[in-house]
mmCIF file of C-alpha atoms in Angstrom:
data_model
loop_
_atom_site.group_PDB
_atom_site.id
_atom_site.type_symbol
_atom_site.label_atom_id
_atom_site.label_comp_id
_atom_site.label_asym_id
_atom_site.label_seq_id
_atom_site.Cartn_x
_atom_site.Cartn_y
_atom_site.Cartn_z
ATOM 1 C CA MET A 13 114.324 57.916 153.715
ATOM 2 C CA SER A 14 115.779 56.661 156.992
ATOM 3 C CA GLU A 15 115.664 53.018 157.990
ATOM 4 C CA LEU A 16 113.158 53.845 160.738
ATOM 5 C CA ASP A 17 110.913 55.548 158.193
ATOM 6 C CA LYS A 18 111.187 52.464 156.017
ATOM 7 C CA LEU A 19 110.152 50.331 158.987
ATOM 8 C CA HIS A 20 107.138 52.552 159.679
ATOM 9 C CA ASP A 21 106.197 52.401 156.012
ATOM 10 C CA LEU A 22 106.443 48.600 156.037
ATOM 11 C CA CYS A 23 104.344 48.405 159.228
ATOM 12 C CA ASN A 24 101.562 50.370 157.472
ATOM 13 C CA LYS A 25 101.232 47.763 154.735
ATOM 14 C CA THR A 26 98.475 45.110 154.914
ATOM 15 C CA TYR A 27 99.016 41.921 156.896
ATOM 16 C CA LYS A 28 99.478 39.969 153.682
ATOM 17 C CA GLU A 29 101.988 42.478 152.253
ATOM 18 C CA GLN A 30 103.997 42.462 155.492
ATOM 19 C CA SER A 31 104.035 38.654 155.437
ATOM 20 C CA VAL A 32 105.223 38.536 151.803
ATOM 21 C CA TRP A 33 107.900 41.179 152.498
ATOM 22 C CA PHE A 34 109.228 39.189 155.450
ATOM 23 C CA LEU A 35 109.332 35.919 153.466
ATOM 24 C CA ASN A 36 111.128 37.648 150.588
ATOM 25 C CA ALA A 37 113.720 39.106 152.954
ATOM 26 C CA PHE A 38 114.457 35.853 154.838
ATOM 27 C CA TRP A 39 113.420 33.215 152.326
ATOM 28 C CA ASP A 40 116.642 31.267 152.712
ATOM 29 C CA LYS A 41 115.881 30.724 156.432
ATOM 30 C CA GLN A 42 112.092 30.906 156.647
ATOM 31 C CA GLU A 43 110.979 29.055 153.506
ATOM 32 C CA GLY A 44 109.375 26.346 155.638
ATOM 33 C CA GLU A 45 107.331 28.926 157.632
ATOM 34 C CA ALA A 46 105.181 30.037 154.673
ATOM 35 C CA GLU A 47 102.110 28.101 155.840
ATOM 36 C CA ARG A 48 102.463 29.377 159.413
ATOM 37 C CA LEU A 49 102.694 32.976 158.181
ATOM 38 C CA TRP A 50 99.529 32.387 156.169
ATOM 39 C CA ASP A 51 97.840 31.221 159.420
ATOM 40 C CA TYR A 52 98.970 34.472 161.065
ATOM 41 C CA VAL A 53 97.547 36.571 158.207
ATOM 42 C CA GLN A 54 94.181 34.737 158.318
ATOM 43 C CA LYS A 55 93.841 35.118 162.090
ATOM 44 C CA LEU A 56 94.772 38.841 161.945
ATOM 45 C CA ASN A 57 92.183 39.431 159.212
ATOM 46 C CA GLU A 58 89.632 37.763 161.471
ATOM 47 C CA LEU A 59 90.545 39.678 164.645
ATOM 48 C CA ASP A 60 90.744 43.064 162.900
ATOM 49 C CA LEU A 61 86.995 43.755 162.992
ATOM 50 C CA GLU A 62 87.313 47.213 161.455
ATOM 51 C CA ASN A 63 89.730 46.696 158.569
ATOM 52 C CA HIS A 64 90.003 42.907 158.098
ATOM 53 C CA GLU A 65 92.221 42.227 155.025
ATOM 54 C CA GLU A 66 93.059 45.935 154.692
ATOM 55 C CA GLY A 67 94.374 46.171 158.258
ATOM 56 C CA SER A 68 98.020 46.471 159.242
ATOM 57 C CA ALA A 69 98.128 46.303 163.067
ATOM 58 C CA LEU A 70 96.062 45.244 166.117
ATOM 59 C CA ASP A 71 95.624 47.116 169.383
ATOM 60 C CA GLU A 72 97.367 45.579 172.403
ATOM 61 C CA MET A 73 94.272 43.783 173.672
ATOM 62 C CA LYS A 74 93.596 42.038 170.362
ATOM 63 C CA ALA A 75 97.321 41.402 169.970
ATOM 64 C CA HIS A 76 97.166 39.398 173.194
ATOM 65 C CA VAL A 77 94.176 37.475 171.815
ATOM 66 C CA PHE A 78 96.212 36.781 168.680
ATOM 67 C CA LEU A 79 99.096 35.411 170.758
ATOM 68 C CA GLU A 80 96.726 33.226 172.798
ATOM 69 C CA LYS A 81 95.401 31.651 169.597
ATOM 70 C CA PHE A 82 98.923 30.388 168.902
ATOM 71 C CA ASP A 83 99.741 29.451 172.531
ATOM 72 C CA GLU A 84 102.185 32.356 172.942
ATOM 73 C CA THR A 85 100.500 34.254 175.764
ATOM 74 C CA LEU A 86 102.524 37.245 177.051
ATOM 75 C CA THR A 87 101.865 40.042 179.555
ATOM 76 C CA VAL A 88 101.838 43.656 178.327
ATOM 77 C CA ARG A 89 105.291 44.195 179.813
ATOM 78 C CA GLU A 90 106.656 40.978 178.299
ATOM 79 C CA MET A 91 105.283 41.801 174.876
ATOM 80 C CA ARG A 92 106.756 45.326 174.937
ATOM 81 C CA ALA A 93 110.082 43.887 176.103
ATOM 82 C CA LYS A 94 110.022 41.501 173.147
ATOM 83 C CA LEU A 95 109.345 44.382 170.771
ATOM 84 C CA ARG A 96 112.182 46.463 172.282
ATOM 85 C CA SER A 97 114.532 43.497 172.072
ATOM 86 C CA THR A 98 114.341 43.688 168.267
ATOM 87 C CA GLY A 99 115.334 47.356 168.332
ATOM 88 C CA ALA A 100 112.238 48.228 166.327
ATOM 89 C CA ILE A 101 110.889 50.467 169.122
ATOM 90 C CA GLY A 102 112.701 52.571 171.692
ATOM 91 C CA GLU A 103 112.893 51.967 175.418
ATOM 92 C CA SER A 104 110.501 54.819 176.179
ATOM 93 C CA GLU A 105 107.949 54.033 173.459
ATOM 94 C CA ARG A 106 104.513 52.764 174.511
ATOM 95 C CA PRO A 107 103.056 51.383 171.271
ATOM 96 C CA LYS A 108 99.248 51.384 171.035
ATOM 97 C CA THR A 109 99.190 48.953 168.128
ATOM 98 C CA VAL A 110 101.224 45.905 167.109
ATOM 99 C CA PRO A 111 101.849 45.405 163.365
ATOM 100 C CA LEU A 112 102.573 41.912 162.042
ATOM 101 C CA THR A 113 106.166 42.977 161.204
ATOM 102 C CA HIS A 114 106.983 43.640 164.894
ATOM 103 C CA TYR A 115 105.652 40.245 165.875
ATOM 104 C CA LEU A 116 107.632 38.454 163.142
ATOM 105 C CA LEU A 117 110.827 40.263 164.157
ATOM 106 C CA PHE A 118 110.731 39.078 167.786
ATOM 107 C CA LYS A 119 109.154 35.722 166.848
ATOM 108 C CA TYR A 120 112.027 34.760 164.539
ATOM 109 C CA GLY A 121 114.727 36.975 166.103
ATOM 110 C CA SER A 122 115.314 38.762 162.785
ATOM 111 C CA ASP A 123 117.302 41.952 162.087
ATOM 112 C CA TRP A 124 114.888 44.764 161.245
ATOM 113 C CA HIS A 125 117.660 46.705 159.459
ATOM 114 C CA LYS A 126 118.128 43.817 157.069
ATOM 115 C CA LEU A 127 114.368 43.509 156.708
ATOM 116 C CA VAL A 128 113.709 47.105 155.632
ATOM 117 C CA ASN A 129 116.753 47.157 153.330
ATOM 118 C CA SER A 130 116.066 43.799 151.659
ATOM 119 C CA ALA A 131 115.778 43.924 147.889
ATOM 120 C CA GLN A 132 112.233 42.931 146.978
ATOM 121 C CA GLY A 133 112.744 43.001 143.210
ATOM 122 C CA ASP A 134 116.225 41.544 142.551
ATOM 123 C CA ASN A 135 115.267 38.008 143.528
ATOM 124 C CA GLN A 136 112.131 37.938 141.386
ATOM 125 C CA GLU A 137 112.244 34.196 140.888
ATOM 126 C CA GLU A 138 112.303 33.544 144.629
ATOM 127 C CA ILE A 139 109.572 36.144 145.163
ATOM 128 C CA GLU A 140 107.349 34.530 142.573
ATOM 129 C CA LYS A 141 108.031 31.152 144.113
ATOM 130 C CA ALA A 142 107.150 32.456 147.572
ATOM 131 C CA GLN A 143 104.015 34.141 146.288
ATOM 132 C CA SER A 144 103.050 30.980 144.412
ATOM 133 C CA MET A 145 103.516 28.911 147.546
ATOM 134 C CA LEU A 146 101.566 31.443 149.559
ATOM 135 C CA ALA A 147 98.755 31.387 147.006
ATOM 136 C CA GLY A 148 98.819 27.598 147.143
ATOM 137 C CA CYS A 149 98.602 27.751 150.912
ATOM 138 C CA ILE A 150 95.682 30.165 150.690
ATOM 139 C CA GLU A 151 93.770 27.867 148.346
ATOM 140 C CA ALA A 152 94.642 24.769 150.386
ATOM 141 C CA PHE A 153 93.427 26.409 153.563
ATOM 142 C CA ARG A 154 90.284 27.646 151.833
ATOM 143 C CA GLN A 155 89.525 24.131 150.616
ATOM 144 C CA ALA A 156 90.332 22.683 154.039
ATOM 145 C CA ASP A 157 88.046 25.224 155.699
ATOM 146 C CA LEU A 158 85.252 24.370 153.223
ATOM 147 C CA ARG A 159 85.666 20.648 153.883
ATOM 148 C CA ALA A 160 85.715 21.292 157.620
ATOM 149 C CA LYS A 161 82.443 23.224 157.367
ATOM 150 C CA GLU A 162 80.903 20.419 155.305
ATOM 151 C CA ALA A 163 82.136 17.856 157.827
ATOM 152 C CA ARG A 164 80.675 19.877 160.726
ATOM 153 C CA GLU A 165 77.340 20.138 158.921
ATOM 154 C CA ALA A 166 77.356 16.400 158.144
ATOM 155 C CA LEU A 167 78.182 15.666 161.779
ATOM 156 C CA ARG A 168 75.369 17.948 162.954
ATOM 157 C CA GLU A 169 72.901 16.243 160.620
ATOM 158 C CA ALA A 170 74.107 12.797 161.690
ATOM 159 C CA GLU A 171 73.759 13.677 165.366
ATOM 160 C CA SER A 172 70.297 15.117 164.721
ATOM 161 C CA ALA A 173 69.274 11.965 162.819
ATOM 162 C CA GLU A 174 70.647 9.774 165.605
ATOM 163 C CA THR A 175 68.736 11.745 168.229
ATOM 164 C CA GLU A 176 65.529 11.504 166.210
ATOM 165 C CA ALA A 177 66.049 7.762 165.627
ATOM 166 C CA LYS A 178 66.549 7.174 169.352
ATOM 167 C CA ALA A 179 63.410 9.175 170.088
ATOM 168 C CA ARG A 180 61.431 7.106 167.570
ATOM 169 C CA GLU A 181 62.837 3.895 169.027
ATOM 170 C CA ALA A 182 61.843 4.943 172.546
ATOM 171 C CA GLU A 183 58.403 5.958 171.284
ATOM 172 C CA ALA A 184 57.998 2.623 169.477
ATOM 173 C CA LYS A 185 58.933 0.717 172.632
ATOM 174 C CA ALA A 186 56.460 2.742 174.658
ATOM 175 C CA SER A 187 53.739 2.107 172.060
ATOM 176 C CA GLU A 188 54.585 -1.590 172.066
ATOM 177 C CA GLU A 189 54.273 -1.730 175.845
ATOM 178 C CA LYS A 190 50.926 0.069 175.652
ATOM 179 C CA ALA A 191 49.759 -2.362 172.966
ATOM 180 C CA ILE A 192 50.755 -5.341 175.129
ATOM 181 C CA GLN A 193 48.937 -3.804 178.065
ATOM 182 C CA ARG A 194 45.795 -3.233 175.969
ATOM 183 C CA ASP A 195 46.024 -6.793 174.633
ATOM 184 C CA ASN A 196 46.229 -8.150 178.180
ATOM 185 C CA GLU A 197 43.291 -5.990 179.184
ATOM 186 C CA ALA A 198 41.303 -7.245 176.185
ATOM 187 C CA LYS A 199 42.102 -10.855 177.076
ATOM 188 C CA ALA A 200 41.069 -10.210 180.664
ATOM 189 C CA ALA A 201 37.840 -8.623 179.414
ATOM 190 C CA GLU A 202 37.249 -11.663 177.198
ATOM 191 C CA ALA A 203 37.831 -14.040 180.114
ATOM 192 C CA ASP A 204 35.473 -11.984 182.259
ATOM 193 C CA ALA A 205 32.886 -12.018 179.456
ATOM 194 C CA VAL A 206 33.180 -15.815 179.156
ATOM 195 C CA ALA A 207 32.706 -16.167 182.908
ATOM 196 C CA LYS A 208 29.688 -13.878 182.797
ATOM 197 C CA GLU A 209 28.310 -15.852 179.846
ATOM 198 C CA GLN A 210 28.625 -19.099 181.785
ATOM 199 C CA ALA A 211 26.939 -17.494 184.760
ATOM 200 C CA ALA A 212 24.210 -16.199 182.438
ATOM 201 C CA LYS A 213 23.724 -19.710 181.027
ATOM 202 C CA ALA A 214 23.396 -21.085 184.535
ATOM 203 C CA ARG A 215 20.867 -18.399 185.366
ATOM 204 C CA GLU A 216 19.130 -19.111 182.078
ATOM 205 C CA ALA A 217 18.755 -22.784 183.020
ATOM 206 C CA GLU A 218 17.470 -21.738 186.374
ATOM 207 C CA ALA A 219 15.151 -19.283 184.661
ATOM 208 C CA VAL A 220 13.802 -22.067 182.443
ATOM 209 C CA GLU A 221 13.176 -24.193 185.483
ATOM 210 C CA ARG A 222 11.447 -21.331 187.243
ATOM 211 C CA GLU A 223 9.597 -20.505 184.061
ATOM 212 C CA ASN A 224 8.200 -24.027 184.070
ATOM 213 C CA GLU A 225 7.313 -23.633 187.697
ATOM 214 C CA ALA A 226 5.736 -20.267 186.891
ATOM 215 C CA LYS A 227 3.721 -21.839 184.109
ATOM 216 C CA ALA A 228 2.551 -24.532 186.472
ATOM 217 C CA SER A 229 1.679 -21.880 189.035
ATOM 218 C CA GLU A 230 -0.093 -19.883 186.349
ATOM 219 C CA ALA A 231 -2.122 -22.933 185.293
ATOM 220 C CA GLU A 232 -3.013 -23.622 188.890
ATOM 221 C CA ALA A 233 -3.973 -19.969 189.354
ATOM 222 C CA LYS A 234 -6.162 -20.078 186.285
ATOM 223 C CA ALA A 235 -7.826 -23.241 187.571
ATOM 224 C CA ARG A 236 -8.470 -21.565 190.891
ATOM 225 C CA GLU A 237 -9.722 -18.507 189.058
ATOM 226 C CA ALA A 238 -12.065 -20.722 187.051
ATOM 227 C CA ASP A 239 -13.418 -22.124 190.273
ATOM 228 C CA ALA A 240 -13.752 -18.767 191.928
ATOM 229 C CA LYS A 241 -12.823 -15.133 191.430
ATOM 230 C CA SER A 242 -9.594 -14.249 193.107
ATOM 231 C CA THR A 243 -9.693 -11.479 195.621
ATOM 232 C CA GLU A 244 -7.660 -8.324 195.190
ATOM 233 C CA GLU A 245 -5.357 -9.463 197.922
ATOM 234 C CA GLN A 246 -4.627 -12.718 196.084
ATOM 235 C CA ALA A 247 -3.914 -10.736 192.898
ATOM 236 C CA ILE A 248 -1.545 -8.465 194.787
ATOM 237 C CA GLN A 249 0.257 -11.496 196.187
ATOM 238 C CA ARG A 250 0.609 -13.029 192.734
ATOM 239 C CA GLU A 251 2.012 -9.738 191.425
ATOM 240 C CA ALA A 252 4.531 -9.603 194.255
ATOM 241 C CA ALA A 253 5.430 -13.257 193.755
ATOM 242 C CA ALA A 254 5.924 -12.711 190.036
ATOM 243 C CA LYS A 255 8.169 -9.697 190.675
ATOM 244 C CA GLU A 256 10.137 -11.664 193.241
ATOM 245 C CA ALA A 257 10.508 -14.546 190.785
ATOM 246 C CA GLU A 258 11.598 -12.088 188.092
ATOM 247 C CA LYS A 259 14.133 -10.328 190.356
ATOM 248 C CA PRO A 260 17.173 -12.625 189.840
ATOM 249 C CA PHE A 261 16.588 -12.722 186.104
ATOM 250 C CA LYS A 262 16.151 -8.967 186.015
ATOM 251 C CA GLU A 263 19.389 -8.494 187.965
ATOM 252 C CA ALA A 264 21.189 -10.963 185.686
ATOM 253 C CA HIS A 265 19.795 -9.193 182.647
ATOM 254 C CA GLU A 266 20.926 -5.801 183.947
ATOM 255 C CA GLU A 267 24.388 -7.164 184.774
ATOM 256 C CA VAL A 268 24.769 -8.550 181.250
ATOM 257 C CA GLN A 269 23.612 -5.208 179.811
ATOM 258 C CA LYS A 270 26.162 -3.363 181.965
ATOM 259 C CA ALA A 271 28.971 -5.677 180.845
ATOM 260 C CA LEU A 272 27.864 -5.242 177.222
ATOM 261 C CA ALA A 273 27.898 -1.448 177.659
ATOM 262 C CA ASP A 274 31.453 -1.649 179.081
ATOM 263 C CA VAL A 275 32.646 -3.703 176.116
ATOM 264 C CA LYS A 276 30.983 -1.319 173.664
ATOM 265 C CA ARG A 277 32.608 1.629 175.452
ATOM 266 C CA GLU A 278 36.046 -0.022 175.137
ATOM 267 C CA GLU A 279 35.347 -0.697 171.457
ATOM 268 C CA ASP A 280 34.322 2.958 170.928
ATOM 269 C CA GLU A 281 37.484 4.162 172.706
ATOM 270 C CA TYR A 282 39.623 1.901 170.516
ATOM 271 C CA ASN A 283 37.926 3.143 167.330
ATOM 272 C CA GLY A 284 38.224 6.746 168.594
ATOM 273 C CA LYS A 285 41.971 6.362 169.136
ATOM 274 C CA ILE A 286 42.397 5.011 165.591
ATOM 275 C CA ALA A 287 40.373 7.905 164.145
ATOM 276 C CA ASP A 288 42.342 10.467 166.181
ATOM 277 C CA ALA A 289 45.742 8.993 165.200
ATOM 278 C CA LYS A 290 44.679 8.875 161.546
ATOM 279 C CA LYS A 291 43.609 12.551 161.661
ATOM 280 C CA ARG A 292 46.868 13.661 163.353
ATOM 281 C CA SER A 293 48.931 11.647 160.825
ATOM 282 C CA GLU A 294 47.494 13.878 158.087
ATOM 283 C CA GLU A 295 47.956 17.210 159.851
ATOM 284 C CA GLY A 296 50.766 19.231 161.486
ATOM 285 C CA GLY A 297 54.523 18.980 161.026
ATOM 286 C CA VAL A 298 56.544 16.050 159.754
ATOM 287 C CA VAL A 299 57.596 14.886 163.240
ATOM 288 C CA GLN A 300 54.003 15.089 164.508
ATOM 289 C CA ARG A 301 52.656 13.225 161.462
ATOM 290 C CA ASN A 302 55.321 10.521 161.766
ATOM 291 C CA LYS A 303 54.557 10.104 165.451
ATOM 292 C CA ALA A 304 50.803 9.873 164.767
ATOM 293 C CA ALA A 305 51.397 7.435 161.873
ATOM 294 C CA ASN A 306 53.439 5.238 164.207
ATOM 295 C CA GLU A 307 50.641 5.287 166.807
ATOM 296 C CA LEU A 308 48.103 4.434 164.089
ATOM 297 C CA ALA A 309 50.221 1.510 162.910
ATOM 298 C CA GLN A 310 50.521 0.237 166.474
ATOM 299 C CA LEU A 311 46.756 0.514 167.047
ATOM 300 C CA GLN A 312 45.893 -1.147 163.751
ATOM 301 C CA ALA A 313 48.361 -3.934 164.519
ATOM 302 C CA GLU A 314 46.470 -4.814 167.694
ATOM 303 C CA ASP A 315 44.178 -7.846 167.622
ATOM 304 C CA PRO A 316 40.576 -6.609 168.148
ATOM 305 C CA LEU A 317 39.250 -10.184 168.047
ATOM 306 C CA PRO A 318 39.031 -10.656 171.865
ATOM 307 C CA LEU A 319 36.999 -7.453 172.213
ATOM 308 C CA ARG A 320 34.707 -8.377 169.340
ATOM 309 C CA ARG A 321 34.279 -11.906 170.674
ATOM 310 C CA ALA A 322 33.381 -10.535 174.101
ATOM 311 C CA LYS A 323 30.839 -8.186 172.509
ATOM 312 C CA ILE A 324 29.237 -11.005 170.490
ATOM 313 C CA THR A 325 29.157 -13.247 173.546
ATOM 314 C CA LEU A 326 27.503 -10.584 175.709
ATOM 315 C CA GLU A 327 24.996 -9.673 173.008
ATOM 316 C CA SER A 328 24.029 -13.341 172.774
ATOM 317 C CA ALA A 329 23.749 -13.569 176.556
ATOM 318 C CA ASN A 330 21.629 -10.402 176.583
ATOM 319 C CA LYS A 331 19.182 -11.936 174.113
ATOM 320 C CA ARG A 332 18.924 -15.105 176.175
ATOM 321 C CA ALA A 333 18.395 -13.037 179.320
ATOM 322 C CA ASP A 334 15.613 -11.132 177.545
ATOM 323 C CA LYS A 335 14.033 -14.424 176.593
ATOM 324 C CA ALA A 336 14.391 -15.846 180.119
ATOM 325 C CA ARG A 337 12.863 -12.740 181.706
ATOM 326 C CA ALA A 338 9.953 -12.444 179.271
ATOM 327 C CA PRO A 339 7.663 -15.036 180.954
ATOM 328 C CA PHE A 340 8.031 -13.306 184.316
ATOM 329 C CA GLU A 341 7.296 -9.911 182.816
ATOM 330 C CA ALA A 342 4.178 -11.448 181.236
ATOM 331 C CA ALA A 343 3.208 -12.973 184.568
ATOM 332 C CA ILE A 344 3.640 -9.603 186.283
ATOM 333 C CA LYS A 345 1.445 -7.923 183.665
ATOM 334 C CA GLU A 346 -1.230 -10.570 184.120
ATOM 335 C CA ALA A 347 -1.085 -10.235 187.900
ATOM 336 C CA VAL A 348 -1.373 -6.447 187.649
ATOM 337 C CA ALA A 349 -4.311 -6.838 185.289
ATOM 338 C CA ALA A 350 -5.990 -9.283 187.694
ATOM 339 C CA ARG A 351 -5.403 -6.964 190.633
ATOM 340 C CA THR A 352 -6.807 -4.058 188.675
ATOM 341 C CA ALA A 353 -9.833 -6.094 187.660
ATOM 342 C CA ALA A 354 -10.314 -7.301 191.232
ATOM 343 C CA SER A 355 -10.034 -3.755 192.588
ATOM 344 C CA GLU A 356 -12.595 -2.527 190.074
ATOM 345 C CA ALA A 357 -15.011 -5.369 190.668
#
């Protein structure tokens, strides 16, 4: 077999076999390159999408990709010139594939005649040592790759956890701001309720005074009625007067009722939000439930005392307004009855 045939035979071996052959042939000079050659074999196995570990050569395009991975970018002409410089291919040859052996020859400036004629069995001890080192490199790189994958996964999980934590922090701050706003609104509602209560008390005192006046007027009317039957016109006037006297108390009563309705509506909205957050905290995905649970905690942490106090205050004022208005309603009924009686007389 000619030396060129031997070279072709070597170039048809797998990437790993070519690497081991080269190390065996030049072990005295390239012992320290064992790990680098293992990197070459791994990258070739990866780039050879058809044959992987069973491959022996890459096409020119993938060969360029291989060179780029190791920062050794060459043009097609430069790469062919490198191959010819080793004497492994002729000046007129246009190789379609690049075996690892060709690359190693021009990479390390080695003699291909010596390579193909090197004794692979006479230096068995060195061969075994080289193979042992190569196997050690393979295992070391496998372990390193495994640890790198684990590190990447840990980093991804850490970044995801950090992102989620920041989102929860932002959400908590937003909820806190909303809670402060609702607390301020509740305090404002309480202050408004207190002011309305004071106004209602003032109107109540006025109502009492007018009630006394109304009673006096009623007594006087009864005395006049005892002396003589009132005319229908007088009855109508009393009815109008009673309605006019009732008007401010009626308006005050209606205003208190409106304020009470507003407070009850706010209380219902607050209770509705708690019920909705509680329901969502028990349904959906983990993120949605956690978000809803956080909202529920924020709502439950709010102080409902101002709202309840305002409600109690307005309910009390409403009762007093009812009581203050009652005499005038009675007076109106009596006046209507008198007018009816007078009109039927």
